[in-house]
Amino acid sequence: MIYDFLGGNNYRITLKVYRDCYNGIPPLDGQGPNSVPAYITVYDDSQNVIGVYDIGVPVVTNVPPAINNPCILTPNTVCVEQGIYTYTLNLPPKTGGYYAVYQRCCRNGTILNIVTPGLVGSTYYTHIPGPEVVAVNNSPRFKNLPPIFVCNGLKFTFDHSAIDPDAGDQLVYSICSPFQGLDGCCGYINNPSPSNAGAGCVSPPSSCPTEAPPPPYAPIIFSSPYTSSYPIASNPAFSINPTTGILSGTPNMNGQWVFGICIQEFRNNQLINTHYRDFQINVVTCSVTVISKIMDQISKCQGSTFNFVNQSVGGTTFTWDFGDPTSNADTSHLFNPSYTYADTGSYQVTLIANPGKPCADTTIKTVYVYPPLKINFPPNQKQCLKGNAFSFSATGIYLPSTTFNWNFSSSATPSTSILQSPTNIIYNTPGKYFVKLVAKQYTCIDSFIDTVRVIGRPQAKINNLPNSLCDPATVAFSNGSSGDLPLTYFWQFSNGNTSTAYEPVQIFTPSGVYGATLSAFTQSICIDTSIVSVKNITVNPTPFAGFTFSPQVTTIFDPEITINNMASWDVISWSYLFGDGTGSLFPYEKHIYQDYGNYIIKQTVTNAFGCSDTISQLVKILPEYRFWIPNAFTPDENLLNDYFMPIAIGVINYEFEIFDRWGEKIFKTNNPKQGWNGFYKGQECKQDVYIWRITFKNVVTEKDEVHYGHVSLLKNL
C-alpha cells in the first residue's frame, strides 16, 4: 500500500494485492458480483477511527511469469493475478499523522514456511507522517513487479529497489516479516456472520469487526527452521543489499514461500516512514535448455597441466578462456580441452556454451595451479610400553618448502612436532593411537592418518576372595589378570601347593591365615612378568555337630524321644529337624511323633565365625495294632455315648459301613476317627439293631481284615 500527496490535503491511496489463480480460492475483494467489498480503515496516531472506506473495484491483470532468460522454459504451473485499488482521502494535517489499513483472510494453505497458512490472514498498511515530521511526503514504490516464480537450484537475482518521488530521500532495504490479519472466523471486514467462515473457525465470535484494528500488528509465525531473516529453503540463503535493493539467493526446495521486504525512508538522516511489501514466491523445477558447467578440480595441488571436464547441458559449441595473462593461446573450442600453465597461482577459467547464440550460458570457475602434494609415512611396528621410542618420516610428493604438522596424541611425549622426520616419540600408556600428518604447500593442504600400537605390560590380579571361609576351605580362585599378549600363569599357595591353571581350586585346612601369589608372564614380543600376592585368606574353625537320643526304637504307643546335645564347645546356635515337618532351636529337646515310621533327625550347629556342621541320625517309631468296637450307643445328645465309633489303631485302607435290617446302607466313612451319630438323611433313626461292616489293612501283620457285627441304637424314653 502506497500513497501520493495530491495537494489540498488529498492523498491517493494505492493498494496492490496479488492472488494465486490456481491455489487461491476466493476472488479479490470487489472483483465480480458475488465478491465482498474491499475496505480500508483510517486511524489517527491516537488510534481514533477516522473512517472505514469501500475502495471499490480493482483493476485486475495477469502477471506474466516471464523470467527474461531465453534458456529457461517458462513453467505453466504458476498463475498470479494483480489487483490494483485506488482511493482518494482528504486528511488534514494532524500531529502523528494517519494509518491506512487493509486486512483480509486467508493465505494459501499450500505455503510451506508458516504455521497453519490456510488460517493466517494478511495486513497491509501505510503510515502518512504528521506535519511535525515532514510537511509533504510520498511513498517510495517498487520499480519491478515481484517475481512470480524462481527456479529450484539456480541462483536468483532480482532488483527489488524502489523509486521515491521525493528527491533526496534515502532508502534502506531489508528482509522482514509480513503481518497477520483476520483469521478464519471473520474472513473480511463487515462479515455479517462468523459462521460463514466454515471449518477454519474453531470458536466463532458473536460478531465480526466492522473496521480493521489499529497498529501494531503481529508478525506471522514461521515454522521451524524458517525465520523472518531465513524465510525460504535456500543455499546460499536469500539476502538483500540494503543500499541497492538487489535480492539474491539459490532456492533448494520446491513450493510456495511467503516473506516480506521493508523499505526504511530517511530524510535528512531521520527515519520518516517504513514501507512494506508482503509477497509469495513460487519455487518450481525449471527446464533449462543450456547450462554451462565445469567439473570442480580434485585438488588445488595437482600440477600445472589441467584436463578440463565439460559438464555443460544443451550446448553444441563452446569457447574456453583459461585466464592465463602470460599467453595469447589460452583459449580452446574443444569440448574437453587440456592446458598447461607456466606459473603457479589462481586463474579464472571461463566457459561459454553456445557462444553468440540467443540461448547461451557462461560460467566462470577459479582453478588453482600448484605443484602436486601427496604425503604419507611408512607404518611402524608395534612396540612394548617399556622402552618404547617411535620414529616417523614424511614421504610422498612434496616440495622442500612444504611445512609439516604431526599429532601423536596427548599420550605421547612430545605430542606434536613440525619436523619432517621426528624421532624418539615415547608413549606413556599402552593402546592403539592415531598419528596424523598434515602438510601445507602454498595454499594446498594434504593429510595422512595411520595408527601405532603400544603393547602394555601384563597386570596380574587376583579377584576378590570370599569374606568368610570355614575349615576345610575350598577356594576357587578368580583370575582378573590382563595383558595385550597371551599370558601364562604360575600360582603359589602357603599350603605348599602350586598350579599353572588359569583359575585353580585349593583346599586350606586347618584353620588359620593363608596366602597366595600369582605370576602372569608374557613370553613373546614383550617378555615381562607381573606378580601379585594376597595374605589374608582367613580360614575359621568349623564346629562339630553331635547328639544322642533315646529311645532309638519305640512304638507309636510311646513316641516321645529325648535328645541330648553332644556338639563341640564353640557352638552358639543349634537347629534340629525331626523329619516330620517340625523342628527346634534348643540344644536339648523332647519330641513326640504323631505317627509311626522311620524319621531322620538332623542337627545343624554354628559357631561365632558363621561356620557350621551337620549330623543326622535315624529314629524308628514302630506301628501298633488295636481294634475294639462297642455293641450299643444312645444318640440323645447328652454327650455320653452319643456316637457309635470303633477304635482302630494301626490300620490303613479303612472303610466303615452301617446297614439297617433291610440291607439299606445308611452310613459310610473312611476316617477311623469318625463315628455314626444315629441319623440318616437328616432324620433320627429309630431304636433298633443295625448291622456294621469294617474293612482295613493291619499295618503290623500287613494283611487285609474284614469285621462284621451289630449294634443297638437305644433311646432314653
XYZ file of C-alpha atoms in Angstrom:
717
model
C 0.000 0.000 0.000
C 1.424 3.390 -1.039
C 0.170 6.975 -1.040
C 0.694 10.077 -3.191
C 0.127 13.634 -1.974
C -2.218 15.367 -4.467
C -2.375 18.782 -2.787
C -5.205 20.302 -0.773
C -4.802 17.633 1.937
C -5.795 14.971 -0.584
C -3.940 11.635 -0.714
C -4.336 8.950 -3.324
C -4.076 5.517 -1.684
C -2.929 2.688 -3.974
C -3.286 -0.910 -2.814
C -1.801 -3.737 -4.891
C -2.990 -7.250 -3.991
C -1.737 -10.416 -5.697
C -3.819 -13.570 -5.960
C -2.739 -17.134 -6.805
C -5.038 -18.127 -9.691
C -4.575 -21.845 -9.047
C -4.393 -22.158 -5.265
C -6.319 -19.029 -4.183
C -9.979 -19.952 -3.854
C -11.866 -16.607 -3.332
C -11.662 -13.745 -5.857
C -10.160 -10.390 -4.971
C -12.390 -8.188 -2.825
C -14.699 -6.159 -5.043
C -13.926 -8.436 -8.028
C -17.193 -9.735 -9.514
C -20.835 -9.591 -8.437
C -20.513 -12.173 -5.634
C -17.322 -10.807 -4.048
C -17.175 -8.938 -0.743
C -16.223 -5.213 -0.677
C -12.657 -4.077 -0.118
C -12.478 -1.836 2.963
C -9.646 0.279 4.322
C -9.761 1.692 7.818
C -8.061 5.003 8.620
C -6.755 5.831 12.124
C -5.032 8.844 13.564
C -1.968 8.455 15.799
C -4.212 8.242 18.898
C -5.971 5.178 17.413
C -9.163 7.098 16.740
C -11.097 5.772 13.745
C -11.273 8.442 11.056
C -13.403 6.264 8.784
C -13.957 2.929 7.052
C -13.971 3.241 3.250
C -15.092 0.924 0.464
C -12.252 1.392 -2.019
C -14.176 -0.013 -4.954
C -13.374 -2.435 -7.749
C -9.777 -3.411 -8.528
C -8.164 -3.236 -11.921
C -7.180 -6.862 -12.446
C -4.423 -8.075 -14.761
C -2.492 -11.323 -15.062
C 1.161 -11.058 -14.139
C 3.257 -12.771 -16.835
C 5.523 -15.449 -15.361
C 8.449 -14.406 -17.535
C 11.982 -14.783 -16.250
C 13.696 -12.847 -19.083
C 16.036 -15.722 -19.871
C 15.652 -17.431 -23.265
C 17.468 -20.507 -21.901
C 14.796 -21.244 -19.292
C 11.388 -22.535 -20.361
C 8.581 -20.689 -18.557
C 6.593 -23.152 -16.394
C 2.854 -23.412 -16.884
C 2.112 -24.311 -13.253
C 2.145 -20.727 -11.933
C -0.630 -18.157 -12.302
C -0.832 -14.823 -10.476
C -3.401 -12.009 -10.741
C -2.664 -8.408 -9.752
C -5.489 -6.264 -8.414
C -4.868 -2.501 -8.106
C -7.201 -0.391 -5.966
C -7.055 3.411 -5.845
C -8.928 5.674 -3.481
C -8.566 9.356 -2.578
C -8.756 10.534 1.036
C -8.852 14.068 2.399
C -6.657 14.066 5.502
C -5.994 17.460 7.113
C -2.566 17.863 8.739
C -2.517 16.242 12.178
C 0.228 15.550 14.698
C 1.261 11.904 14.491
C -0.215 11.504 11.023
C -2.550 8.771 9.813
C -2.595 4.992 9.264
C -4.484 3.403 6.356
C -5.085 -0.338 6.914
C -6.430 -3.191 4.793
C -6.933 -6.655 6.338
C -8.018 -9.988 4.902
C -8.008 -13.741 5.467
C -6.628 -16.075 4.349
C -3.322 -17.078 2.755
C -2.788 -20.161 0.572
C -2.935 -23.383 2.541
C -0.001 -24.726 0.463
C 2.557 -22.231 1.815
C 5.479 -24.110 3.412
C 7.182 -21.684 5.786
C 4.400 -20.545 8.156
C 2.246 -22.360 10.691
C -1.302 -23.262 9.516
C -1.052 -20.978 6.466
C -4.646 -21.584 5.387
C -5.903 -19.923 8.600
C -3.495 -16.964 8.622
C -4.587 -13.605 7.246
C -2.710 -10.540 5.993
C -2.382 -6.908 6.989
C -1.268 -4.204 4.523
C -0.919 -0.685 5.820
C 0.877 2.574 5.249
C 1.683 5.482 7.529
C 1.353 9.101 6.478
C 3.673 11.120 8.751
C 2.368 14.184 10.608
C 3.477 17.772 9.858
C 5.869 17.673 12.835
C 7.966 15.116 10.871
C 7.605 16.284 7.245
C 5.378 18.818 5.561
C 4.794 16.744 2.427
C 5.709 13.126 1.665
C 5.023 10.440 -0.926
C 5.611 6.714 -0.528
C 8.501 5.019 -2.288
C 7.247 2.473 -4.810
C 8.966 -0.639 -6.090
C 10.215 -0.411 -9.657
C 9.502 -4.000 -10.650
C 6.692 -6.476 -10.190
C 7.577 -9.117 -7.608
C 8.962 -12.350 -9.085
C 6.216 -14.843 -9.829
C 8.476 -17.879 -9.719
C 12.110 -18.796 -9.261
C 13.938 -21.909 -10.394
C 14.948 -24.572 -7.897
C 18.721 -24.943 -7.741
C 19.520 -21.872 -9.833
C 20.877 -18.637 -8.417
C 18.151 -15.980 -8.348
C 18.857 -12.258 -8.532
C 16.073 -9.655 -8.533
C 16.101 -5.863 -8.434
C 13.832 -5.063 -5.501
C 14.758 -1.372 -5.431
C 12.186 1.422 -5.318
C 11.711 4.952 -6.636
C 10.911 7.768 -4.226
C 9.080 10.767 -5.769
C 10.643 12.965 -3.085
C 14.126 13.698 -4.326
C 16.794 13.357 -1.680
C 15.115 10.707 0.448
C 17.409 7.800 1.303
C 16.020 4.259 1.099
C 17.345 1.265 3.094
C 16.196 -2.268 2.204
C 15.840 -5.379 4.391
C 14.071 -8.751 4.531
C 11.372 -8.591 7.206
C 8.317 -10.447 8.468
C 4.842 -9.970 6.951
C 1.927 -9.330 9.316
C -1.003 -11.483 10.371
C -4.526 -10.308 9.620
C -8.064 -11.573 10.011
C -8.498 -15.245 10.937
C -10.803 -17.957 9.632
C -13.706 -16.823 11.827
C -14.131 -13.461 10.091
C -12.527 -13.574 6.679
C -13.185 -9.913 5.821
C -14.276 -6.621 7.394
C -18.062 -6.287 7.900
C -18.612 -10.031 7.580
C -22.266 -10.297 8.698
C -21.951 -13.789 10.166
C -18.891 -15.543 11.622
C -20.431 -18.900 10.769
C -19.722 -18.197 7.117
C -16.069 -18.774 7.874
C -16.505 -22.549 7.701
C -14.158 -25.163 9.159
C -11.321 -22.704 9.664
C -13.100 -21.144 12.634
C -12.746 -23.079 15.883
C -14.502 -20.632 18.243
C -16.759 -18.232 16.282
C -17.207 -14.802 17.943
C -20.629 -13.300 18.405
C -19.951 -10.812 15.599
C -17.215 -9.781 13.172
C -15.328 -6.451 13.286
C -16.621 -3.521 11.287
C -13.163 -1.996 10.956
C -9.571 -3.212 10.976
C -7.786 -2.853 14.325
C -5.170 -0.114 14.857
C -1.409 -0.876 14.805
C 0.828 -2.506 15.945
C 0.249 -5.786 14.101
C 1.540 -9.265 14.986
C 4.078 -10.808 12.584
C 3.322 -14.168 11.007
C 4.601 -17.257 12.859
C 7.255 -19.073 10.846
C 7.511 -22.857 11.029
C 10.944 -24.176 12.038
C 13.633 -23.837 10.722
C 12.386 -20.743 8.898
C 12.515 -17.225 10.352
C 11.925 -13.673 9.191
C 15.629 -13.494 8.225
C 15.706 -17.013 6.689
C 12.228 -17.308 5.175
C 12.905 -19.765 2.350
C 14.881 -23.002 1.945
C 17.995 -21.835 0.129
C 21.762 -22.255 -0.081
C 23.210 -19.705 -0.161
C 20.388 -18.109 1.816
C 18.368 -15.242 0.360
C 19.704 -11.781 1.236
C 19.101 -8.243 0.091
C 21.615 -5.468 -0.409
C 20.473 -2.686 1.970
C 21.637 0.019 -0.435
C 20.792 -1.303 -3.888
C 17.792 -3.487 -3.041
C 19.204 -6.420 -5.033
C 17.677 -9.649 -3.686
C 19.679 -12.845 -4.308
C 19.871 -16.460 -3.218
C 19.618 -20.026 -4.505
C 16.409 -21.848 -3.541
C 16.727 -25.593 -3.000
C 13.154 -26.767 -2.335
C 10.058 -26.555 -4.492
C 6.985 -24.929 -3.001
C 5.361 -21.637 -2.053
C 7.076 -19.281 0.365
C 5.955 -16.014 1.957
C 8.251 -13.255 3.114
C 8.417 -9.509 3.264
C 10.640 -6.663 2.074
C 10.864 -3.457 4.101
C 11.984 -0.013 2.896
C 13.044 2.463 5.548
C 12.661 6.012 4.284
C 15.094 8.585 5.681
C 15.085 12.346 5.125
C 17.972 14.380 6.452
C 19.138 11.251 8.318
C 15.783 10.998 10.117
C 13.520 7.926 9.699
C 10.176 9.244 8.493
C 8.405 6.074 7.325
C 8.681 2.329 6.650
C 7.072 0.782 3.601
C 6.181 -2.948 3.462
C 5.804 -5.453 0.653
C 4.305 -8.864 1.548
C 4.580 -11.395 -1.271
C 4.686 -15.066 -2.178
C 7.454 -16.727 -4.199
C 6.794 -19.957 -6.075
C 9.873 -22.192 -6.347
C 9.488 -24.610 -9.245
C 11.582 -27.025 -11.250
C 12.617 -25.182 -14.388
C 13.545 -26.657 -17.722
C 16.899 -25.108 -18.571
C 17.844 -25.605 -22.210
C 21.537 -24.637 -21.875
C 23.760 -24.790 -18.796
C 27.469 -24.074 -18.828
C 29.343 -26.074 -16.171
C 32.965 -27.050 -15.448
C 33.805 -30.005 -13.178
C 35.499 -28.966 -9.924
C 39.195 -29.722 -9.704
C 40.051 -32.604 -7.399
C 42.875 -30.832 -5.598
C 44.447 -27.399 -5.561
C 47.814 -29.108 -5.899
C 47.568 -31.305 -8.968
C 50.300 -29.812 -11.101
C 50.342 -27.306 -13.950
C 48.572 -29.368 -16.639
C 44.787 -29.430 -16.468
C 42.473 -31.799 -18.296
C 39.235 -29.824 -18.095
C 35.948 -31.757 -17.932
C 32.966 -30.074 -19.584
C 29.711 -30.862 -17.731
C 27.560 -28.467 -19.749
C 23.995 -29.317 -20.760
C 22.357 -28.423 -24.063
C 25.326 -26.713 -25.729
C 26.671 -27.600 -29.160
C 29.628 -25.211 -29.408
C 31.969 -23.997 -26.679
C 34.566 -21.330 -26.066
C 37.159 -21.725 -23.298
C 39.357 -18.962 -21.889
C 41.873 -20.354 -19.417
C 42.656 -16.943 -17.916
C 46.428 -17.102 -18.382
C 47.659 -13.472 -18.707
C 51.071 -14.649 -19.931
C 49.719 -16.244 -23.098
C 47.506 -15.332 -26.025
C 46.994 -19.005 -26.816
C 44.992 -19.738 -23.663
C 41.715 -20.432 -25.479
C 40.061 -23.517 -26.963
C 36.878 -24.647 -28.683
C 37.245 -28.316 -27.763
C 34.631 -29.986 -25.575
C 37.205 -31.269 -23.033
C 40.441 -29.324 -23.604
C 43.814 -29.537 -21.830
C 46.040 -26.616 -20.857
C 49.449 -26.265 -19.187
C 50.071 -23.155 -17.077
C 53.537 -21.626 -16.991
C 53.436 -20.492 -13.386
C 51.731 -21.243 -10.092
C 48.758 -19.243 -8.842
C 44.995 -18.980 -9.266
C 43.303 -18.378 -12.626
C 39.760 -17.512 -13.745
C 38.603 -20.042 -16.341
C 35.604 -19.026 -18.480
C 33.408 -21.464 -20.416
C 30.724 -20.175 -22.795
C 28.208 -22.712 -24.068
C 26.657 -21.774 -27.443
C 28.657 -18.544 -27.783
C 26.989 -15.887 -29.946
C 23.630 -17.691 -29.975
C 20.383 -16.337 -28.430
C 20.410 -19.078 -25.810
C 23.920 -19.142 -24.378
C 25.279 -19.625 -20.894
C 28.539 -18.661 -19.239
C 30.295 -19.997 -16.191
C 33.474 -18.780 -14.510
C 35.474 -21.004 -12.185
C 38.666 -20.373 -10.264
C 41.367 -23.013 -10.705
C 44.497 -23.309 -8.593
C 47.809 -24.248 -10.168
C 50.341 -25.600 -7.700
C 52.789 -28.497 -7.679
C 51.361 -31.860 -6.617
C 51.116 -32.571 -2.904
C 50.549 -36.145 -1.722
C 52.008 -37.237 1.603
C 52.121 -40.333 3.788
C 54.512 -42.029 6.191
C 55.653 -45.668 6.495
C 53.892 -47.833 9.083
C 55.560 -48.520 12.443
C 55.901 -51.921 14.029
C 54.197 -52.287 17.402
C 56.450 -51.709 20.407
C 56.432 -52.584 24.089
C 55.423 -49.897 26.541
C 58.641 -50.471 28.440
C 61.360 -48.664 26.485
C 59.213 -47.639 23.500
C 60.525 -44.935 21.140
C 58.885 -44.368 17.751
C 60.339 -42.598 14.731
C 58.336 -41.171 11.810
C 59.287 -39.765 8.418
C 57.105 -37.944 5.891
C 57.206 -39.483 2.407
C 55.327 -38.844 -0.811
C 55.288 -35.981 -3.334
C 56.034 -32.508 -1.970
C 58.388 -29.527 -2.327
C 61.287 -28.724 0.028
C 59.355 -25.693 1.254
C 56.451 -27.821 2.478
C 55.647 -27.443 6.172
C 54.587 -30.363 8.361
C 52.461 -30.749 11.446
C 52.401 -34.074 13.311
C 49.920 -35.030 16.032
C 50.831 -38.155 18.014
C 48.002 -37.841 20.626
C 48.096 -36.475 24.165
C 49.516 -39.776 25.465
C 52.805 -39.192 23.659
C 55.870 -37.147 24.617
C 56.146 -34.936 22.666
C 52.518 -34.921 21.496
C 53.194 -32.830 18.344
C 56.054 -31.984 16.008
C 56.747 -29.778 12.983
C 59.787 -31.753 11.831
C 59.764 -33.703 8.602
C 61.140 -36.797 10.391
C 60.525 -36.651 14.157
C 62.198 -39.306 16.342
C 62.103 -40.600 19.919
C 58.327 -40.271 20.298
C 57.536 -42.009 23.592
C 54.047 -43.187 24.547
C 53.243 -43.098 28.248
C 50.339 -45.562 28.270
C 49.550 -48.670 26.225
C 46.968 -48.614 23.460
C 46.287 -48.011 19.806
C 46.856 -44.385 18.758
C 46.081 -42.384 15.645
C 49.017 -40.451 14.216
C 48.053 -37.603 11.877
C 50.379 -35.793 9.496
C 49.212 -32.544 7.879
C 51.352 -30.950 5.175
C 50.917 -27.452 3.706
C 52.369 -26.348 0.410
C 51.355 -22.902 -0.898
C 47.572 -22.897 -0.307
C 47.326 -26.691 -0.603
C 46.849 -28.987 2.363
C 47.084 -32.764 2.411
C 46.882 -35.139 5.330
C 47.551 -38.779 6.156
C 46.490 -40.824 9.183
C 47.808 -44.159 10.413
C 47.962 -45.946 13.748
C 50.677 -47.166 16.092
C 50.298 -49.909 18.672
C 51.903 -49.750 22.116
C 51.792 -53.078 23.932
C 51.105 -52.790 27.639
C 52.752 -54.746 30.422
C 50.878 -57.725 31.902
C 48.858 -56.974 35.021
C 48.427 -59.858 37.462
C 45.270 -59.646 39.553
C 43.509 -61.963 41.989
C 39.847 -61.029 42.160
C 38.072 -60.550 45.475
C 38.085 -63.611 47.730
C 35.108 -64.698 49.889
C 34.738 -62.758 53.127
C 34.189 -65.838 55.288
C 35.849 -69.240 54.924
C 35.394 -72.294 57.112
C 37.710 -75.213 57.695
C 38.226 -77.062 55.415
C 38.023 -74.113 52.936
C 37.640 -74.911 49.241
C 38.640 -71.762 47.354
C 38.045 -71.366 43.597
C 40.460 -68.562 42.751
C 39.222 -65.927 40.267
C 41.865 -64.644 37.867
C 41.450 -60.964 36.899
C 44.795 -60.613 35.112
C 45.003 -58.686 31.837
C 47.512 -58.143 29.074
C 47.839 -57.194 25.420
C 49.581 -60.510 24.662
C 48.772 -64.138 25.607
C 49.585 -64.832 29.274
C 50.792 -67.877 31.194
C 50.273 -68.227 34.949
C 52.014 -69.675 37.994
C 50.276 -69.868 41.380
C 51.984 -70.468 44.723
C 49.973 -71.160 47.893
C 51.074 -71.078 51.512
C 49.713 -74.594 51.994
C 52.684 -75.728 49.892
C 50.823 -76.307 46.611
C 51.457 -74.740 43.200
C 49.413 -74.565 39.983
C 49.663 -73.379 36.376
C 45.894 -73.383 35.840
C 44.076 -70.194 34.893
C 41.758 -70.419 37.903
C 42.842 -73.221 40.267
C 40.880 -74.675 43.194
C 42.629 -75.131 46.543
C 41.640 -76.642 49.914
C 43.002 -74.896 53.023
C 42.997 -76.745 56.382
C 43.315 -76.466 59.340
C 42.022 -73.060 60.393
C 44.454 -70.165 60.095
C 45.589 -67.400 57.728
C 46.866 -68.412 54.275
C 48.372 -66.604 51.292
C 48.576 -66.928 47.504
C 50.898 -65.471 44.863
C 50.030 -65.167 41.158
C 52.670 -64.546 38.499
C 51.464 -63.573 34.995
C 54.004 -63.939 32.153
C 54.246 -62.797 28.538
C 56.676 -64.935 26.579
C 56.698 -63.340 23.093
C 57.460 -59.877 21.653
C 57.416 -58.158 25.063
C 58.744 -60.652 27.635
C 57.567 -59.427 31.021
C 56.236 -60.599 34.377
C 53.702 -59.210 36.826
C 53.301 -60.599 40.354
C 50.515 -60.065 42.867
C 50.100 -61.613 46.326
C 47.322 -61.906 48.884
C 47.971 -62.826 52.522
C 44.509 -62.546 54.013
C 42.894 -65.883 53.207
C 41.428 -66.475 56.663
C 40.081 -69.951 57.388
C 37.935 -70.093 60.530
C 37.482 -73.226 62.673
C 34.428 -75.371 61.991
C 32.403 -76.767 64.959
C 31.459 -80.414 65.342
C 27.849 -81.448 65.403
C 26.808 -84.273 67.728
C 23.813 -85.543 69.689
C 22.380 -88.665 71.276
C 18.737 -89.626 71.642
C 16.695 -92.311 73.258
C 14.945 -94.491 72.698
C 16.272 -95.187 69.231
C 13.430 -97.621 68.545
C 9.974 -97.314 70.081
C 6.319 -97.732 69.167
C 3.557 -95.329 68.368
C 2.135 -96.037 71.813
C 5.270 -94.452 73.354
C 6.516 -91.993 70.669
C 8.428 -89.486 72.864
C 12.127 -89.067 72.019
C 14.676 -87.337 74.287
C 17.571 -85.535 72.521
C 20.864 -84.671 74.254
C 23.367 -82.236 72.675
C 26.917 -83.528 72.217
C 28.250 -80.788 69.857
C 31.596 -79.047 70.364
C 32.059 -76.346 72.956
C 32.283 -73.417 70.487
C 28.743 -73.806 69.159
C 26.499 -70.792 69.696
C 23.360 -71.860 67.826
C 21.563 -75.145 67.178
C 18.890 -76.254 64.777
C 17.030 -79.586 64.734
C 14.800 -81.014 62.043
C 12.805 -84.046 63.283
C 11.841 -85.382 59.848
C 8.113 -84.889 60.374
C 7.993 -81.236 59.297
C 8.792 -79.817 62.738
C 11.991 -78.591 64.332
C 13.643 -76.828 67.285
C 16.357 -74.306 68.086
C 17.184 -75.619 71.569
C 20.260 -77.785 72.222
C 18.233 -80.250 74.348
C 14.762 -81.290 73.348
C 11.915 -83.789 73.802
C 9.804 -84.596 70.754
C 6.636 -86.658 70.334
C 5.898 -88.238 66.926
C 2.296 -88.393 65.824
C 2.574 -91.387 63.516
C 4.695 -94.451 63.095
C 7.561 -94.554 60.593
C 11.320 -94.019 60.138
C 12.446 -90.416 60.721
C 15.774 -88.641 60.178
C 16.773 -86.303 62.990
C 19.150 -83.657 61.598
C 21.244 -81.339 63.795
C 22.938 -78.211 62.396
C 25.278 -76.201 64.626
C 27.003 -72.854 64.020
C 29.869 -71.105 65.812
C 30.750 -67.418 66.211
C 32.548 -67.355 62.827
C 29.414 -68.441 60.989
C 30.867 -71.885 60.306
C 28.505 -74.828 60.629
C 28.375 -78.618 60.774
C 25.545 -81.088 60.317
C 24.858 -84.635 61.546
C 21.831 -86.865 61.007
C 20.547 -89.996 62.820
C 17.621 -92.393 62.309
C 14.809 -92.966 64.812
C 12.233 -95.743 64.329
C 8.620 -95.395 65.507
C 7.064 -98.830 65.131
C 3.349 -99.324 64.423
C 0.879 -100.947 66.936
C -2.479 -102.642 66.166
C -5.638 -102.339 68.281
C -9.281 -102.883 67.303
C -12.351 -102.602 69.580
C -15.980 -101.763 68.883
C -18.986 -101.212 71.220
C -22.321 -103.014 70.758
C -24.732 -100.193 71.694
C -24.964 -96.397 71.836
C -27.530 -93.777 72.894
C -27.583 -90.759 70.478
C -29.579 -88.474 72.835
C -27.138 -85.529 72.735
C -26.237 -85.764 76.434
C -22.569 -86.021 75.471
C -22.461 -89.595 76.807
C -22.193 -92.421 74.278
C -23.748 -90.233 71.550
C -21.698 -91.782 68.708
C -21.126 -95.346 67.550
C -17.360 -95.324 66.696
C -14.901 -98.241 66.614
C -11.401 -97.882 68.000
C -8.915 -98.814 65.230
C -5.184 -98.230 65.708
C -2.530 -99.272 63.229
C -4.817 -99.635 60.255
C -4.883 -98.264 56.693
C -7.371 -98.510 53.814
C -10.106 -98.137 56.420
C -13.804 -98.439 55.421
C -16.716 -98.386 57.939
C -20.359 -99.072 56.790
C -23.745 -99.442 58.619
C -26.906 -101.130 57.226
C -30.475 -101.324 58.539
C -32.246 -104.662 58.952
C -33.459 -104.458 55.335
C -29.920 -104.100 53.992
C -30.008 -100.403 53.085
C -26.693 -98.654 53.632
C -27.305 -95.690 55.937
C -23.720 -94.638 56.829
C -20.201 -94.851 55.363
C -16.792 -93.299 56.205
C -13.104 -93.856 55.501
C -12.000 -91.829 58.524
C -11.075 -94.043 61.513
C -11.853 -91.102 63.806
C -15.386 -90.529 62.547
C -18.407 -92.300 64.131
C -22.160 -92.598 63.377
C -24.489 -90.135 65.159
C -27.683 -92.203 64.569
C -29.027 -90.046 61.744
C -29.817 -90.903 58.115
C -30.581 -88.235 55.527
C -31.036 -85.669 58.284
C -33.605 -87.745 60.203
C -33.173 -89.607 63.520
C -33.114 -93.352 63.091
C -35.468 -95.400 65.239
C -34.387 -97.584 68.094
C -33.331 -100.852 66.512
C -30.455 -103.217 65.866
C -28.167 -102.268 62.907
C -25.525 -104.231 61.045
C -21.979 -102.872 60.648
C -19.108 -103.887 58.390
C -15.456 -102.725 58.730
C -12.523 -103.455 56.358
C -8.901 -102.326 56.715
C -5.296 -103.406 56.353
C -3.418 -104.295 59.555
C -0.089 -102.422 59.407
C 1.561 -104.831 61.810
C 0.616 -108.051 60.012
C 0.258 -106.233 56.659
C -2.902 -108.303 55.997
C -6.383 -107.196 54.953
C -9.111 -107.805 57.543
C -12.957 -107.778 57.384
C -15.103 -107.499 60.509
C -18.926 -107.778 60.869
C -21.252 -107.184 63.796
C -24.365 -105.470 65.034
C -25.027 -102.512 67.262
C -28.126 -101.494 69.179
C -29.361 -97.945 68.853
C -31.101 -97.174 72.161
C -33.218 -94.206 73.039
C -33.828 -92.986 76.579
C -37.614 -92.838 76.944
